[in-house]
Amino acid sequence: MSATPATSVKIVVAGAYAAGKTTFIRSVADGGVVSTETVPSDGSGTKATTTAAMDFGRLAIDEGSGAGRTELLLFGMPGQARFEFMWRILVQGALGYVLLVDASKPETWRETVVIDATLAMGARLPRVVAVNRTGPEQDLHQIAETLGIEPEVPIVVCDPRDRSSALEVLLTLFLEIAGREPPAAGDGVAVTATGGWK
Ligand SMILES: Nc1nc2c(ncn2[C@@H]2O[C@H](COP(=O)(O)OP(=O)(O)OP(=O)(O)O)[C@@H](O)[C@H]2O)c(=O)[nH]1
Ligand SMILES: [Mg+2]
């Protein structure tokens, strides 16, 4: 048993229907992921299952010798609008979020903007925009502009099926969180990004 207690950091993985949220969490989490998959109601047949309530997985970060252990608690949102009530619940206590954007489906971007606005809740939470299914000509900054994402928000290419790609996204988000003012006492945890990834 470790002498130093783990610090927990809650992170939400957000995005429109079928953006790859569940895939992302399954790629990066240590061990089993709790999922709540059910049959999609849209009848489009694009996917066999959709997330009904949330995904949950953990990822331990090795902060180096002597430093405490940090554990990322990863919560994946449901994408279908009928489960929209879960978005506000899941973001409570989160220190940041990943906004997954499917570059090949601009028709999902309007929904993506709604999700982003819902999660931001006035005071902007640290976030990273992770774009998947990009084409050779795709301009990330153009996508950010279309979505109304501020230029200072990191935007990166990601393949949620690929663990190292998903880890890169989380590292970027972790650095964003660490760069902010520490939250007030009792309002979460302060994190440092000095260690390596397990
Ligand atoms: N080719 C390709 N497939 C991807 C990529 N990202 C995700 N996928 C696939 O797209 C599907 C996405 O499914 P999910 O991970 O269930 O998506 P989700 O965002 O959790 O969906 P909901 O919970 O229903 O909103 C999976 O079959 C992934 O393997 C990508 O970058 N490229
Ligand atoms: Mg899902």
PDB file of C-alpha atoms and ligand atoms in Angstrom:
ATOM      1  CA  MET A   1       0.000   0.000   0.000  1.00  0.00           C
ATOM      2  CA  SER A   2       1.319   3.459  -0.919  1.00  0.00           C
ATOM      3  CA  ALA A   3       2.161   5.814   1.986  1.00  0.00           C
ATOM      4  CA  THR A   4       1.100   8.866  -0.001  1.00  0.00           C
ATOM      5  CA  PRO A   5      -2.598   9.210  -0.604  1.00  0.00           C
ATOM      6  CA  ALA A   6      -3.709   9.573  -4.193  1.00  0.00           C
ATOM      7  CA  THR A   7      -4.993  12.901  -5.436  1.00  0.00           C
ATOM      8  CA  SER A   8      -8.040  12.543  -7.619  1.00  0.00           C
ATOM      9  CA  VAL A   9      -8.718  14.752 -10.598  1.00  0.00           C
ATOM     10  CA  LYS A  10     -12.088  14.489 -12.286  1.00  0.00           C
ATOM     11  CA  ILE A  11     -12.065  14.858 -16.051  1.00  0.00           C
ATOM     12  CA  VAL A  12     -15.039  14.678 -18.410  1.00  0.00           C
ATOM     13  CA  VAL A  13     -14.812  13.338 -21.955  1.00  0.00           C
ATOM     14  CA  ALA A  14     -17.482  15.172 -23.928  1.00  0.00           C
ATOM     15  CA  GLY A  15     -18.681  15.395 -27.496  1.00  0.00           C
ATOM     16  CA  ALA A  16     -21.608  14.781 -29.813  1.00  0.00           C
ATOM     17  CA  TYR A  17     -23.199  11.418 -30.535  1.00  0.00           C
ATOM     18  CA  ALA A  18     -20.685   8.828 -31.765  1.00  0.00           C
ATOM     19  CA  ALA A  19     -17.698  11.182 -31.492  1.00  0.00           C
ATOM     20  CA  GLY A  20     -15.675   8.418 -29.808  1.00  0.00           C
ATOM     21  CA  LYS A  21     -16.016   9.212 -26.094  1.00  0.00           C
ATOM     22  CA  THR A  22     -16.480   5.639 -24.910  1.00  0.00           C
ATOM     23  CA  THR A  23     -13.677   4.484 -27.210  1.00  0.00           C
ATOM     24  CA  PHE A  24     -11.381   7.179 -25.763  1.00  0.00           C
ATOM     25  CA  ILE A  25     -11.956   6.110 -22.158  1.00  0.00           C
ATOM     26  CA  ARG A  26     -11.591   2.424 -22.966  1.00  0.00           C
ATOM     27  CA  SER A  27      -8.258   3.181 -24.677  1.00  0.00           C
ATOM     28  CA  VAL A  28      -6.666   5.041 -21.780  1.00  0.00           C
ATOM     29  CA  ALA A  29      -8.169   3.645 -18.600  1.00  0.00           C
ATOM     30  CA  ASP A  30      -6.221   1.273 -16.380  1.00  0.00           C
ATOM     31  CA  GLY A  31      -8.238  -1.891 -16.014  1.00  0.00           C
ATOM     32  CA  GLY A  32     -11.962  -2.145 -16.427  1.00  0.00           C
ATOM     33  CA  VAL A  33     -14.267   0.628 -17.538  1.00  0.00           C
ATOM     34  CA  VAL A  34     -17.796   0.944 -16.264  1.00  0.00           C
ATOM     35  CA  SER A  35     -20.078   1.559 -19.221  1.00  0.00           C
ATOM     36  CA  THR A  36     -23.819   1.978 -19.615  1.00  0.00           C
ATOM     37  CA  GLU A  37     -24.370   1.072 -23.236  1.00  0.00           C
ATOM     38  CA  THR A  38     -27.877   0.731 -24.660  1.00  0.00           C
ATOM     39  CA  VAL A  39     -29.520   0.632 -28.083  1.00  0.00           C
ATOM     40  CA  PRO A  40     -29.483   3.997 -29.896  1.00  0.00           C
ATOM     41  CA  SER A  41     -32.889   5.579 -30.412  1.00  0.00           C
ATOM     42  CA  ASP A  42     -32.091   7.366 -33.665  1.00  0.00           C
ATOM     43  CA  GLY A  43     -32.460   4.228 -35.767  1.00  0.00           C
ATOM     44  CA  SER A  44     -29.702   5.293 -38.142  1.00  0.00           C
ATOM     45  CA  GLY A  45     -27.819   2.056 -37.552  1.00  0.00           C
ATOM     46  CA  THR A  46     -24.469   3.867 -37.446  1.00  0.00           C
ATOM     47  CA  LYS A  47     -23.584   2.218 -34.125  1.00  0.00           C
ATOM     48  CA  ALA A  48     -24.779  -0.865 -32.278  1.00  0.00           C
ATOM     49  CA  THR A  49     -24.829   0.866 -28.883  1.00  0.00           C
ATOM     50  CA  THR A  50     -24.855   4.307 -27.324  1.00  0.00           C
ATOM     51  CA  THR A  51     -23.972   5.488 -23.818  1.00  0.00           C
ATOM     52  CA  ALA A  52     -27.075   5.906 -21.655  1.00  0.00           C
ATOM     53  CA  ALA A  53     -25.655   7.445 -18.479  1.00  0.00           C
ATOM     54  CA  MET A  54     -21.863   7.582 -18.471  1.00  0.00           C
ATOM     55  CA  ASP A  55     -18.573   5.767 -18.893  1.00  0.00           C
ATOM     56  CA  PHE A  56     -16.186   5.636 -15.981  1.00  0.00           C
ATOM     57  CA  GLY A  57     -12.519   4.708 -15.914  1.00  0.00           C
ATOM     58  CA  ARG A  58      -9.408   5.530 -13.905  1.00  0.00           C
ATOM     59  CA  LEU A  59      -5.888   6.405 -14.995  1.00  0.00           C
ATOM     60  CA  ALA A  60      -3.007   6.587 -12.502  1.00  0.00           C
ATOM     61  CA  ILE A  61      -0.231   9.059 -13.152  1.00  0.00           C
ATOM     62  CA  ASP A  62       3.230   8.436 -11.763  1.00  0.00           C
ATOM     63  CA  GLU A  63       4.386  11.784 -10.408  1.00  0.00           C
ATOM     64  CA  GLY A  64       7.970  10.666  -9.831  1.00  0.00           C
ATOM     65  CA  SER A  65       9.895   9.742  -6.702  1.00  0.00           C
ATOM     66  CA  GLY A  66       8.547  11.179  -3.478  1.00  0.00           C
ATOM     67  CA  ALA A  67       5.622  12.878  -5.161  1.00  0.00           C
ATOM     68  CA  GLY A  68       2.066  11.857  -4.507  1.00  0.00           C
ATOM     69  CA  ARG A  69       0.132   9.711  -6.872  1.00  0.00           C
ATOM     70  CA  THR A  70      -2.474  11.387  -9.035  1.00  0.00           C
ATOM     71  CA  GLU A  71      -5.418   9.496 -10.333  1.00  0.00           C
ATOM     72  CA  LEU A  72      -7.508  10.789 -13.192  1.00  0.00           C
ATOM     73  CA  LEU A  73     -11.162   9.875 -12.844  1.00  0.00           C
ATOM     74  CA  LEU A  74     -12.491   9.838 -16.376  1.00  0.00           C
ATOM     75  CA  PHE A  75     -16.201  10.308 -16.985  1.00  0.00           C
ATOM     76  CA  GLY A  76     -17.590   9.876 -20.485  1.00  0.00           C
ATOM     77  CA  MET A  77     -20.788  11.706 -21.348  1.00  0.00           C
ATOM     78  CA  PRO A  78     -23.728  10.219 -23.178  1.00  0.00           C
ATOM     79  CA  GLY A  79     -23.963  11.801 -26.652  1.00  0.00           C
ATOM     80  CA  GLN A  80     -27.649  11.460 -27.446  1.00  0.00           C
ATOM     81  CA  ALA A  81     -29.661  14.585 -26.582  1.00  0.00           C
ATOM     82  CA  ARG A  82     -32.257  12.475 -24.729  1.00  0.00           C
ATOM     83  CA  PHE A  83     -29.616  11.920 -22.023  1.00  0.00           C
ATOM     84  CA  GLU A  84     -28.743  15.630 -21.893  1.00  0.00           C
ATOM     85  CA  PHE A  85     -29.698  15.844 -18.199  1.00  0.00           C
ATOM     86  CA  MET A  86     -26.549  13.809 -17.442  1.00  0.00           C
ATOM     87  CA  TRP A  87     -24.221  16.428 -18.910  1.00  0.00           C
ATOM     88  CA  ARG A  88     -24.680  18.914 -16.049  1.00  0.00           C
ATOM     89  CA  ILE A  89     -24.504  16.163 -13.457  1.00  0.00           C
ATOM     90  CA  LEU A  90     -21.278  14.700 -14.821  1.00  0.00           C
ATOM     91  CA  VAL A  91     -19.439  18.005 -15.089  1.00  0.00           C
ATOM     92  CA  GLN A  92     -19.937  18.839 -11.410  1.00  0.00           C
ATOM     93  CA  GLY A  93     -16.563  18.817  -9.661  1.00  0.00           C
ATOM     94  CA  ALA A  94     -14.642  18.299 -12.898  1.00  0.00           C
ATOM     95  CA  LEU A  95     -11.363  20.175 -13.280  1.00  0.00           C
ATOM     96  CA  GLY A  96     -11.465  20.083 -17.060  1.00  0.00           C
ATOM     97  CA  TYR A  97     -12.851  18.355 -20.094  1.00  0.00           C
ATOM     98  CA  VAL A  98     -11.907  16.914 -23.433  1.00  0.00           C
ATOM     99  CA  LEU A  99     -14.233  18.035 -26.239  1.00  0.00           C
ATOM    100  CA  LEU A 100     -14.144  15.397 -28.966  1.00  0.00           C
ATOM    101  CA  VAL A 101     -15.047  16.660 -32.431  1.00  0.00           C
ATOM    102  CA  ASP A 102     -15.620  14.393 -35.429  1.00  0.00           C
ATOM    103  CA  ALA A 103     -14.080  16.299 -38.328  1.00  0.00           C
ATOM    104  CA  SER A 104     -15.841  14.113 -40.887  1.00  0.00           C
ATOM    105  CA  LYS A 105     -19.341  15.000 -39.608  1.00  0.00           C
ATOM    106  CA  PRO A 106     -19.831  18.776 -39.656  1.00  0.00           C
ATOM    107  CA  GLU A 107     -23.536  18.091 -39.123  1.00  0.00           C
ATOM    108  CA  THR A 108     -22.629  17.213 -35.487  1.00  0.00           C
ATOM    109  CA  TRP A 109     -20.831  20.475 -34.818  1.00  0.00           C
ATOM    110  CA  ARG A 110     -23.935  22.459 -33.855  1.00  0.00           C
ATOM    111  CA  GLU A 111     -24.606  19.897 -31.128  1.00  0.00           C
ATOM    112  CA  THR A 112     -20.933  20.100 -30.149  1.00  0.00           C
ATOM    113  CA  VAL A 113     -21.276  23.854 -29.597  1.00  0.00           C
ATOM    114  CA  VAL A 114     -24.347  23.281 -27.378  1.00  0.00           C
ATOM    115  CA  ILE A 115     -22.443  20.695 -25.337  1.00  0.00           C
ATOM    116  CA  ASP A 116     -19.449  23.017 -24.972  1.00  0.00           C
ATOM    117  CA  ALA A 117     -21.666  25.880 -23.792  1.00  0.00           C
ATOM    118  CA  THR A 118     -23.450  23.583 -21.315  1.00  0.00           C
ATOM    119  CA  LEU A 119     -20.236  22.297 -19.774  1.00  0.00           C
ATOM    120  CA  ALA A 120     -18.583  25.716 -19.568  1.00  0.00           C
ATOM    121  CA  MET A 121     -21.412  27.008 -17.322  1.00  0.00           C
ATOM    122  CA  GLY A 122     -20.258  30.612 -17.393  1.00  0.00           C
ATOM    123  CA  ALA A 123     -16.811  30.289 -15.835  1.00  0.00           C
ATOM    124  CA  ARG A 124     -14.711  28.500 -18.408  1.00  0.00           C
ATOM    125  CA  LEU A 125     -13.347  25.170 -17.320  1.00  0.00           C
ATOM    126  CA  PRO A 126      -9.965  24.202 -18.782  1.00  0.00           C
ATOM    127  CA  ARG A 127     -10.568  22.163 -21.911  1.00  0.00           C
ATOM    128  CA  VAL A 128      -8.854  20.642 -24.877  1.00  0.00           C
ATOM    129  CA  VAL A 129     -10.484  20.155 -28.259  1.00  0.00           C
ATOM    130  CA  ALA A 130      -9.568  16.756 -29.717  1.00  0.00           C
ATOM    131  CA  VAL A 131     -10.434  16.299 -33.386  1.00  0.00           C
ATOM    132  CA  ASN A 132     -10.710  12.837 -34.907  1.00  0.00           C
ATOM    133  CA  ARG A 133     -11.411  11.465 -38.387  1.00  0.00           C
ATOM    134  CA  THR A 134      -9.505  14.369 -39.944  1.00  0.00           C
ATOM    135  CA  GLY A 135      -8.887  14.575 -43.677  1.00  0.00           C
ATOM    136  CA  PRO A 136      -5.602  15.646 -45.314  1.00  0.00           C
ATOM    137  CA  GLU A 137      -6.861  19.157 -46.033  1.00  0.00           C
ATOM    138  CA  GLN A 138      -8.449  19.735 -42.637  1.00  0.00           C
ATOM    139  CA  ASP A 139      -7.511  22.969 -40.881  1.00  0.00           C
ATOM    140  CA  LEU A 140      -7.868  22.602 -37.100  1.00  0.00           C
ATOM    141  CA  HIS A 141      -7.963  26.341 -36.526  1.00  0.00           C
ATOM    142  CA  GLN A 142     -10.767  26.669 -39.029  1.00  0.00           C
ATOM    143  CA  ILE A 143     -12.716  24.016 -37.097  1.00  0.00           C
ATOM    144  CA  ALA A 144     -12.061  25.844 -33.805  1.00  0.00           C
ATOM    145  CA  GLU A 145     -13.263  29.099 -35.348  1.00  0.00           C
ATOM    146  CA  THR A 146     -16.417  27.456 -36.715  1.00  0.00           C
ATOM    147  CA  LEU A 147     -17.152  26.050 -33.256  1.00  0.00           C
ATOM    148  CA  GLY A 148     -16.501  29.422 -31.599  1.00  0.00           C
ATOM    149  CA  ILE A 149     -13.586  28.044 -29.567  1.00  0.00           C
ATOM    150  CA  GLU A 150     -11.182  30.725 -28.344  1.00  0.00           C
ATOM    151  CA  PRO A 151      -7.750  30.721 -30.055  1.00  0.00           C
ATOM    152  CA  GLU A 152      -5.921  30.051 -26.771  1.00  0.00           C
ATOM    153  CA  VAL A 153      -7.694  26.729 -26.245  1.00  0.00           C
ATOM    154  CA  PRO A 154      -5.472  23.823 -27.366  1.00  0.00           C
ATOM    155  CA  ILE A 155      -6.813  21.909 -30.363  1.00  0.00           C
ATOM    156  CA  VAL A 156      -5.153  18.633 -31.324  1.00  0.00           C
ATOM    157  CA  VAL A 157      -5.694  15.699 -33.662  1.00  0.00           C
ATOM    158  CA  CYS A 158      -6.659  12.502 -31.874  1.00  0.00           C
ATOM    159  CA  ASP A 159      -7.554   8.934 -32.715  1.00  0.00           C
ATOM    160  CA  PRO A 160      -9.516   7.733 -29.668  1.00  0.00           C
ATOM    161  CA  ARG A 161      -8.810   4.118 -30.616  1.00  0.00           C
ATOM    162  CA  ASP A 162      -5.096   4.702 -30.090  1.00  0.00           C
ATOM    163  CA  ARG A 163      -3.955   4.766 -26.450  1.00  0.00           C
ATOM    164  CA  SER A 164      -0.934   6.994 -26.984  1.00  0.00           C
ATOM    165  CA  SER A 165      -3.000   9.475 -28.984  1.00  0.00           C
ATOM    166  CA  ALA A 166      -5.634   9.644 -26.240  1.00  0.00           C
ATOM    167  CA  LEU A 167      -2.904   9.974 -23.580  1.00  0.00           C
ATOM    168  CA  GLU A 168      -1.439  12.939 -25.479  1.00  0.00           C
ATOM    169  CA  VAL A 169      -4.808  14.651 -25.264  1.00  0.00           C
ATOM    170  CA  LEU A 170      -5.022  14.038 -21.517  1.00  0.00           C
ATOM    171  CA  LEU A 171      -1.497  15.308 -21.001  1.00  0.00           C
ATOM    172  CA  THR A 172      -2.397  18.494 -22.871  1.00  0.00           C
ATOM    173  CA  LEU A 173      -5.472  18.917 -20.690  1.00  0.00           C
ATOM    174  CA  PHE A 174      -3.475  18.171 -17.540  1.00  0.00           C
ATOM    175  CA  LEU A 175      -1.030  20.952 -18.441  1.00  0.00           C
ATOM    176  CA  GLU A 176      -3.939  23.325 -19.070  1.00  0.00           C
ATOM    177  CA  ILE A 177      -5.350  22.527 -15.628  1.00  0.00           C
ATOM    178  CA  ALA A 178      -1.950  22.887 -13.968  1.00  0.00           C
ATOM    179  CA  GLY A 179      -1.477  26.281 -15.627  1.00  0.00           C
ATOM    180  CA  ARG A 180      -4.605  27.698 -13.998  1.00  0.00           C
ATOM    181  CA  GLU A 181      -4.904  29.220 -10.573  1.00  0.00           C
ATOM    182  CA  PRO A 182      -5.254  26.471  -7.951  1.00  0.00           C
ATOM    183  CA  PRO A 183      -8.889  26.069  -6.924  1.00  0.00           C
ATOM    184  CA  ALA A 184      -9.997  27.434  -3.542  1.00  0.00           C
ATOM    185  CA  ALA A 185      -9.717  25.106  -0.539  1.00  0.00           C
ATOM    186  CA  GLY A 186     -12.398  22.462  -0.608  1.00  0.00           C
ATOM    187  CA  ASP A 187     -13.089  23.234  -4.251  1.00  0.00           C
ATOM    188  CA  GLY A 188     -11.148  20.350  -5.749  1.00  0.00           C
ATOM    189  CA  VAL A 189      -7.415  19.660  -5.916  1.00  0.00           C
ATOM    190  CA  ALA A 190      -4.336  21.431  -7.210  1.00  0.00           C
ATOM    191  CA  VAL A 191      -2.240  19.407  -9.610  1.00  0.00           C
ATOM    192  CA  THR A 192       1.292  19.599 -10.885  1.00  0.00           C
ATOM    193  CA  ALA A 193       2.442  18.120 -14.141  1.00  0.00           C
ATOM    194  CA  THR A 194       5.998  17.320 -13.256  1.00  0.00           C
ATOM    195  CA  GLY A 195       5.875  13.574 -13.411  1.00  0.00           C
ATOM    196  CA  GLY A 196       5.797  11.048 -16.186  1.00  0.00           C
ATOM    197  CA  TRP A 197       2.922   8.949 -17.364  1.00  0.00           C
ATOM    198  CA  LYS A 198       2.624   5.461 -16.046  1.00  0.00           C
TER     199      LYS A 198
HETATM  200  N1  LIG B   1     -12.026   5.449 -38.231  1.00  0.00           N
HETATM  201  C1  LIG B   1     -12.164   5.986 -37.027  1.00  0.00           C
HETATM  202  N2  LIG B   1     -13.068   5.456 -36.201  1.00  0.00           N
HETATM  203  C2  LIG B   1     -13.202   6.034 -34.999  1.00  0.00           C
HETATM  204  C3  LIG B   1     -12.417   7.116 -34.584  1.00  0.00           C
HETATM  205  N3  LIG B   1     -12.806   7.486 -33.350  1.00  0.00           N
HETATM  206  C4  LIG B   1     -13.789   6.643 -33.000  1.00  0.00           C
HETATM  207  N4  LIG B   1     -14.021   5.763 -33.987  1.00  0.00           N
HETATM  208  C5  LIG B   1     -15.011   4.687 -33.978  1.00  0.00           C
HETATM  209  O1  LIG B   1     -16.265   5.321 -33.911  1.00  0.00           O
HETATM  210  C6  LIG B   1     -17.095   4.665 -32.981  1.00  0.00           C
HETATM  211  C7  LIG B   1     -17.397   5.622 -31.865  1.00  0.00           C
HETATM  212  O2  LIG B   1     -18.168   4.986 -30.934  1.00  0.00           O
HETATM  213  P1  LIG B   1     -18.218   5.375 -29.394  1.00  0.00           P
HETATM  214  O3  LIG B   1     -16.874   5.340 -28.787  1.00  0.00           O
HETATM  215  O4  LIG B   1     -19.275   4.518 -28.828  1.00  0.00           O
HETATM  216  O5  LIG B   1     -18.701   6.876 -29.464  1.00  0.00           O
HETATM  217  P2  LIG B   1     -19.374   7.719 -28.294  1.00  0.00           P
HETATM  218  O6  LIG B   1     -18.968   9.134 -28.494  1.00  0.00           O
HETATM  219  O7  LIG B   1     -19.102   7.109 -26.985  1.00  0.00           O
HETATM  220  O8  LIG B   1     -20.908   7.558 -28.670  1.00  0.00           O
HETATM  221  P3  LIG B   1     -22.210   7.899 -27.765  1.00  0.00           P
HETATM  222  O9  LIG B   1     -21.952   7.495 -26.364  1.00  0.00           O
HETATM  223  O10 LIG B   1     -23.275   7.087 -28.414  1.00  0.00           O
HETATM  224  O11 LIG B   1     -22.446   9.361 -27.947  1.00  0.00           O
HETATM  225  C8  LIG B   1     -16.333   3.418 -32.516  1.00  0.00           C
HETATM  226  O12 LIG B   1     -16.693   2.339 -33.340  1.00  0.00           O
HETATM  227  C9  LIG B   1     -14.890   3.804 -32.768  1.00  0.00           C
HETATM  228  O13 LIG B   1     -14.037   2.706 -33.021  1.00  0.00           O
HETATM  229  C10 LIG B   1     -11.431   7.629 -35.488  1.00  0.00           C
HETATM  230  O14 LIG B   1     -10.693   8.569 -35.201  1.00  0.00           O
HETATM  231  N5  LIG B   1     -11.347   7.016 -36.692  1.00  0.00           N
HETATM  232 MG    MG B   2     -20.384   6.543 -25.510  1.00  0.00          MG
END
